[in-house]
XYZ file of C-alpha atoms in Angstrom:
463
model
C 111.296 61.786 80.147
C 114.685 61.286 81.713
C 116.822 62.465 78.825
C 118.215 65.911 79.733
C 117.374 68.703 77.324
C 120.575 70.693 76.721
C 120.108 74.374 75.968
C 122.767 76.985 75.215
C 123.434 79.831 77.600
C 121.973 82.908 75.972
C 122.634 86.442 77.033
C 121.328 86.421 80.572
C 121.047 90.160 80.773
C 118.918 92.588 78.921
C 121.266 95.344 78.206
C 119.104 97.727 80.143
C 118.856 98.156 76.686
C 117.085 97.516 73.622
C 114.631 94.936 74.731
C 114.210 95.928 78.339
C 113.470 99.522 77.611
C 112.288 98.746 74.156
C 109.383 100.955 73.519
C 106.881 101.148 76.087
C 103.421 100.572 76.192
C 101.770 97.307 76.046
C 102.681 93.808 76.899
C 102.262 91.057 74.359
C 98.759 89.622 74.304
C 98.767 86.519 76.435
C 96.367 84.198 78.209
C 93.379 85.786 79.894
C 92.237 85.209 83.442
C 90.342 82.087 82.452
C 93.351 80.471 80.752
C 96.303 81.645 82.842
C 96.842 79.470 85.903
C 98.048 81.276 89.028
C 101.797 80.860 89.511
C 103.357 80.783 92.987
C 107.108 81.449 93.118
C 109.182 80.082 96.006
C 112.623 81.562 96.694
C 115.680 79.767 98.017
C 117.608 79.459 101.260
C 118.179 82.863 102.861
C 116.599 84.679 99.907
C 113.507 86.839 99.395
C 110.516 87.187 97.092
C 112.337 90.135 95.480
C 114.530 87.799 93.455
C 111.540 86.905 91.262
C 111.107 90.532 90.145
C 112.472 90.137 86.609
C 110.761 86.751 86.144
C 107.398 88.300 86.989
C 108.132 91.129 84.559
C 108.790 88.625 81.765
C 105.532 86.804 82.428
C 103.695 90.147 82.460
C 105.415 91.144 79.208
C 103.820 88.075 77.664
C 100.389 89.162 78.833
C 100.191 87.061 82.000
C 97.785 88.826 84.373
C 99.723 90.455 87.216
C 97.151 89.279 89.764
C 97.967 85.692 88.818
C 101.663 85.967 89.762
C 102.507 85.568 93.447
C 106.026 85.446 94.944
C 106.048 84.311 98.564
C 108.371 85.774 101.187
C 109.275 83.233 103.874
C 109.773 85.147 107.173
C 112.674 82.903 108.251
C 114.166 81.688 104.958
C 117.199 79.829 106.306
C 117.106 76.076 106.931
C 118.042 74.575 110.275
C 121.474 73.055 110.716
C 119.662 69.903 111.890
C 116.102 69.700 110.635
C 114.888 67.880 113.757
C 116.302 70.413 116.231
C 114.651 73.826 116.810
C 116.948 76.712 115.955
C 116.056 80.387 116.496
C 115.397 82.337 113.321
C 115.317 79.285 111.071
C 112.653 77.030 109.606
C 112.320 73.264 109.518
C 111.182 71.477 106.391
C 107.766 70.998 108.024
C 107.450 74.708 108.832
C 108.593 75.655 105.333
C 105.981 73.348 103.802
C 103.242 74.676 106.088
C 104.007 78.249 105.058
C 103.899 77.327 101.371
C 100.609 75.454 101.826
C 99.050 78.483 103.535
C 100.204 80.764 100.715
C 98.842 78.428 98.051
C 95.500 78.319 99.875
C 95.400 82.132 99.857
C 96.096 82.262 96.128
C 93.451 79.654 95.339
C 90.891 81.557 97.391
C 91.792 84.921 95.856
C 91.752 83.694 92.264
C 89.017 81.084 92.410
C 91.318 78.666 90.604
C 91.409 74.974 91.454
C 95.147 74.560 90.903
C 98.369 76.551 90.815
C 101.742 76.232 89.134
C 104.670 76.139 91.575
C 108.096 77.479 90.545
C 110.936 77.171 93.047
C 114.609 77.968 93.269
C 117.012 75.873 95.317
C 115.521 75.227 98.786
C 112.183 76.429 97.456
C 112.049 73.209 95.452
C 112.396 71.179 98.660
C 109.280 72.831 100.039
C 107.426 72.256 96.763
C 108.251 68.549 96.688
C 107.375 68.175 100.369
C 104.043 69.945 99.884
C 103.074 67.885 96.848
C 103.855 64.533 98.483
C 103.096 65.250 102.130
C 100.839 68.292 102.269
C 98.056 67.653 99.761
C 99.700 69.499 96.879
C 99.126 66.582 94.523
C 95.553 67.892 94.262
C 96.252 71.627 94.070
C 99.347 71.749 91.822
C 99.332 71.213 88.063
C 103.019 71.875 87.277
C 106.161 71.968 89.443
C 109.323 73.628 88.102
C 112.465 73.295 90.217
C 115.503 75.438 89.395
C 118.800 74.353 90.926
C 117.076 72.373 93.675
C 119.641 69.999 95.246
C 117.278 67.056 94.890
C 120.026 64.552 95.664
C 121.748 66.762 98.185
C 124.479 69.348 98.253
C 126.462 66.472 99.727
C 125.718 62.755 100.055
C 128.351 61.668 102.553
C 127.237 58.920 104.938
C 127.527 60.132 108.524
C 128.197 63.772 107.577
C 125.480 66.218 108.728
C 122.731 63.801 107.778
C 120.171 65.673 109.873
C 120.431 68.626 107.479
C 117.775 68.854 104.771
C 120.494 69.211 102.119
C 122.067 65.844 102.903
C 121.485 63.382 100.092
C 121.830 60.484 102.543
C 119.622 62.100 105.201
C 116.033 61.138 106.006
C 114.349 64.140 104.338
C 115.732 63.692 100.820
C 115.790 59.908 101.007
C 112.039 59.941 101.675
C 111.326 62.397 98.850
C 113.480 60.415 96.421
C 111.934 57.040 97.207
C 110.754 55.303 93.994
C 107.204 56.229 93.067
C 106.585 53.308 90.690
C 108.080 50.098 89.350
C 110.256 52.099 86.940
C 111.964 53.774 89.890
C 110.744 57.273 89.020
C 111.351 59.908 91.672
C 108.262 61.881 90.620
C 104.680 60.905 89.997
C 101.522 62.338 88.490
C 99.169 63.947 88.157
C 101.622 66.822 88.715
C 103.839 67.595 85.718
C 107.488 67.976 86.768
C 110.455 69.836 85.288
C 113.932 70.507 86.657
C 116.418 73.090 85.368
C 120.116 72.730 86.096
C 123.517 73.927 84.963
C 125.847 71.682 83.013
C 128.688 72.294 85.488
C 128.493 75.769 87.048
C 126.122 75.335 90.021
C 128.080 75.804 93.249
C 125.724 73.444 95.084
C 126.022 70.597 92.585
C 129.753 69.986 92.627
C 131.796 66.813 93.147
C 134.235 68.593 95.479
C 133.237 70.012 98.850
C 134.809 73.459 98.304
C 131.560 75.416 98.703
C 130.521 73.572 101.869
C 133.855 74.210 103.551
C 135.190 70.737 102.770
C 137.681 71.389 99.980
C 139.208 68.160 98.700
C 136.410 65.989 100.086
C 134.197 64.215 97.536
C 130.543 65.213 97.960
C 129.248 62.196 96.037
C 127.089 64.693 94.138
C 127.483 65.670 90.485
C 126.176 68.438 88.266
C 123.216 66.144 87.549
C 122.181 66.160 91.221
C 119.177 68.479 90.641
C 117.641 66.100 88.097
C 114.742 63.817 89.021
C 114.062 60.508 87.342
C 110.760 60.735 85.529
C 110.775 64.534 85.219
C 111.580 66.660 82.217
C 115.191 67.589 82.988
C 116.557 70.679 81.255
C 120.298 71.427 81.215
C 121.496 74.945 80.383
C 125.189 75.421 79.689
C 127.117 77.858 81.858
C 124.362 79.124 84.142
C 124.943 79.390 87.865
C 122.834 78.288 90.833
C 120.453 81.249 90.873
C 120.312 81.604 87.102
C 118.593 78.193 87.021
C 115.493 80.190 87.991
C 116.056 83.910 87.499
C 117.706 84.099 84.074
C 116.141 84.823 80.702
C 116.722 81.292 79.442
C 115.236 79.751 82.601
C 112.128 81.873 82.056
C 111.948 80.654 78.466
C 112.080 76.999 79.546
C 109.544 77.586 82.315
C 107.073 79.374 80.054
C 107.289 76.630 77.421
C 106.708 73.922 80.018
C 103.619 75.621 81.462
C 102.009 76.688 78.200
C 103.351 74.246 75.620
C 104.587 77.078 73.407
C 107.405 79.602 73.227
C 106.925 83.008 74.851
C 106.211 85.812 72.420
C 109.183 87.643 73.958
C 111.833 87.065 76.602
C 112.358 90.812 76.848
C 110.936 92.990 79.584
C 108.492 95.365 77.935
C 108.452 98.789 79.557
C 105.281 100.333 80.945
C 104.292 103.962 80.567
C 103.516 104.239 84.281
C 105.637 102.590 86.964
C 104.493 102.171 90.568
C 106.969 100.703 93.048
C 106.485 99.185 96.477
C 108.030 96.617 98.766
C 109.193 96.317 102.335
C 112.230 97.290 104.351
C 113.854 94.436 106.243
C 116.850 94.117 108.523
C 119.230 91.442 109.707
C 118.808 89.164 112.680
C 121.611 88.264 115.048
C 122.724 84.651 114.962
C 122.510 83.452 118.593
C 125.379 81.059 117.880
C 127.593 83.846 116.540
C 126.259 87.261 117.689
C 129.139 89.185 116.100
C 128.212 88.228 112.555
C 125.151 90.484 112.406
C 124.032 89.042 109.099
C 121.406 86.466 109.989
C 119.027 86.661 107.040
C 115.321 87.033 107.618
C 112.436 88.680 105.821
C 110.886 90.403 108.814
C 109.808 94.058 108.592
C 112.042 96.742 110.092
C 109.443 99.112 111.597
C 110.644 102.614 112.394
C 113.268 102.614 109.655
C 113.502 105.833 107.652
C 113.554 105.636 103.867
C 114.335 108.291 101.279
C 114.230 107.742 97.518
C 115.972 109.978 94.967
C 116.165 110.002 91.191
C 119.809 109.931 90.114
C 121.826 110.892 87.075
C 122.493 107.763 84.967
C 126.146 108.651 84.410
C 127.236 110.244 87.688
C 124.861 108.735 90.231
C 124.291 112.215 91.683
C 120.852 113.051 93.011
C 118.564 114.956 90.703
C 116.091 117.138 92.569
C 114.533 116.625 95.959
C 113.486 113.295 97.423
C 110.733 111.486 95.550
C 109.716 109.869 98.833
C 110.444 110.266 102.542
C 108.708 107.858 104.845
C 108.874 106.039 108.161
C 108.291 102.319 107.826
C 105.340 100.908 109.759
C 104.769 97.517 111.355
C 104.222 95.781 108.022
C 107.511 97.077 106.639
C 105.885 98.495 103.492
C 107.524 101.648 102.171
C 105.438 102.610 99.087
C 103.732 103.069 96.809
C 105.907 105.383 94.754
C 105.124 106.501 91.230
C 108.421 106.620 89.337
C 109.566 107.557 85.865
C 110.274 104.430 83.781
C 113.978 103.884 83.213
C 115.178 106.582 85.635
C 117.780 105.167 88.074
C 117.076 105.499 91.783
C 118.902 105.763 95.096
C 117.207 104.238 98.150
C 118.552 105.398 101.544
C 117.671 103.402 104.665
C 118.399 104.701 108.168
C 117.618 102.649 111.268
C 119.072 102.278 114.782
C 121.711 99.555 114.901
C 122.363 99.692 111.151
C 124.608 101.553 108.790
C 122.918 104.203 106.685
C 122.479 102.087 103.567
C 122.587 103.719 100.120
C 121.212 101.322 97.484
C 121.611 102.379 93.834
C 119.492 100.644 91.186
C 119.009 100.840 87.437
C 115.783 102.400 86.244
C 112.667 100.265 86.641
C 110.945 99.421 83.350
C 107.811 98.041 85.020
C 105.843 98.271 88.247
C 106.638 95.944 91.125
C 105.475 95.486 94.715
C 108.408 93.261 95.718
C 111.164 95.886 95.734
C 112.417 94.661 99.101
C 115.217 96.715 100.654
C 117.541 95.401 103.349
C 119.409 97.615 105.785
C 123.057 96.590 106.210
C 125.464 96.554 109.119
C 129.042 97.730 108.770
C 131.847 95.330 109.610
C 134.275 96.574 112.265
C 137.140 96.287 109.761
C 135.373 98.748 107.429
C 134.752 101.568 109.891
C 138.099 103.272 109.253
C 137.769 103.201 105.450
C 137.048 106.315 103.409
C 134.088 104.543 101.822
C 132.691 101.023 101.553
C 131.080 100.033 98.233
C 129.629 96.646 97.274
C 128.636 95.405 93.838
C 125.828 92.936 94.454
C 123.939 90.660 92.098
C 120.950 89.061 93.873
C 119.695 87.048 90.876
C 122.966 85.363 90.026
C 126.623 84.979 90.869
C 129.856 86.552 89.659
C 132.101 84.351 87.546
C 135.433 85.921 86.522
C 135.881 83.382 83.733
C 132.410 83.927 82.315
C 131.278 87.473 83.062
C 132.456 90.903 82.042
C 132.386 93.032 85.171
C 133.963 96.217 86.449
C 133.839 98.008 89.778
C 135.210 101.534 89.964
C 136.883 101.091 86.595
C 138.660 97.809 87.289
C 137.768 94.119 87.497
C 136.743 93.480 91.116
C 139.540 91.788 93.037
C 139.023 88.803 95.272
C 136.095 87.256 93.390
C 136.728 83.502 93.539
C 136.948 81.389 90.408
C 133.683 79.768 89.465
C 130.223 81.188 90.083
C 130.378 81.128 93.865
C 130.100 84.739 95.055
C 127.208 87.138 94.481
C 128.983 90.312 95.593
C 132.319 92.117 95.561
C 133.380 94.841 98.019
C 135.952 97.597 97.730
C 137.036 100.518 99.935
C 137.675 103.406 97.556
C 139.492 106.566 98.621
C 139.187 110.073 97.241
C 136.227 111.615 99.017
C 132.673 111.682 97.726
C 132.594 111.008 94.022
C 130.994 108.957 91.284
C 131.498 105.214 91.424
C 130.195 102.711 88.896
C 129.619 99.003 88.593
C 129.135 97.104 85.347
C 128.013 93.538 84.793
C 127.479 92.021 81.335
C 126.066 95.228 79.892
C 124.158 96.603 82.883
C 125.711 99.729 84.408
C 124.832 101.236 87.787
C 126.273 104.589 88.868
C 126.299 105.779 92.460
C 128.166 108.047 94.830
C 130.664 107.105 97.502
C 129.647 108.097 101.044
C 131.898 108.453 104.125
C 132.227 105.265 106.145
C 133.148 107.346 109.198
C 129.547 108.573 109.167
C 128.334 104.994 109.326
C 127.352 104.767 105.646
C 127.650 101.896 103.175
C 126.971 101.870 99.434
C 125.342 99.033 97.465
C 125.440 99.067 93.652
C 122.745 96.491 92.942
C 122.397 94.755 89.600
C 118.845 94.033 88.516
C 119.609 91.360 85.936
């Protein structure tokens, strides 16, 4: 099944809108516990389980039992620069696989199932392939879906960083890609395999080395790099690296592959009661560059203070007293919080060594226990600004040629061409006031806060 299946790029956002907040109540009838296999979702390099939030909601909206959907959260999600050399705060391919194996074992024990479905984005697909071929996953996995996984490398340049797991000419990927049969297939049964890729808009499947800091150098990788010979290879026009997993159309392809039929809906069906939870995390310090202060990890930030407020959908101003005030414990968990469906929220994190972080989000249509919140640090260059505001889109990138986006009433400046950046920052003046961000129909309103008080503002898109 090597012929790529080309699909159009549909609207990747639910206009917080009709379908998302369509009437509430019940999800579409779907498979029961006996028929629905457990699904384990594996995030990408430097990412968190939280990115699967909308995907889980779509499965639930089709009746998939919530207890059969499990998104893992790798404590140290970044790969090593050289896979064979220990590096503080980072995981090797072997460690990544071992963590996935342990999580799969937990899910099998909890559900009583004999097999799981694995769905991975980017680096998550590396761990899935490694587990299936080298960790016993050929017996415990029925389906493997890889979104944007650089199966043939982000680069394939002989002699260039070949110890890195993303090198197409390095030992890790060469071993995984070794022919599995006389036909030269790169996958084998009994696991059923599917890849999802962009036609040309994945920053990590590009013929030029721009996104790896090697502009003008051929990577020897093409847009077809995520495909695997012998798998079902789906191509979706226009999507970016993260949208290969987290978009509406990626969900549609994934659901069809697992079940053999179309989902009853790709919308997110609202619930009457919404309960939110997650953990508060911080940022490690890169020992090789201590001044960066942005070394991603998914470790709890115990002792952090969190407040949650309902906000006005138009002005971003707080409405009433705090819905929650809590001190985060050793596990990092901050909830549960019962919230009104569709009411936007402001999350405020305070912790020693961090900026007071104001995170504004659209209203939540469904419950979730992976609302992970990360405290931010303020860059030295921002400390003299009136305010520092960032539009951020965790589940996709910003593409000026493709997307309609506004930040404080104007297209955000400095966003590079192509889908290569997931955030845009401005330093608005004018004292505390309303500030809004819009992205393809989703609108988030917040308030500016004084940078001189050590405060930063994040306007976070959910879709």
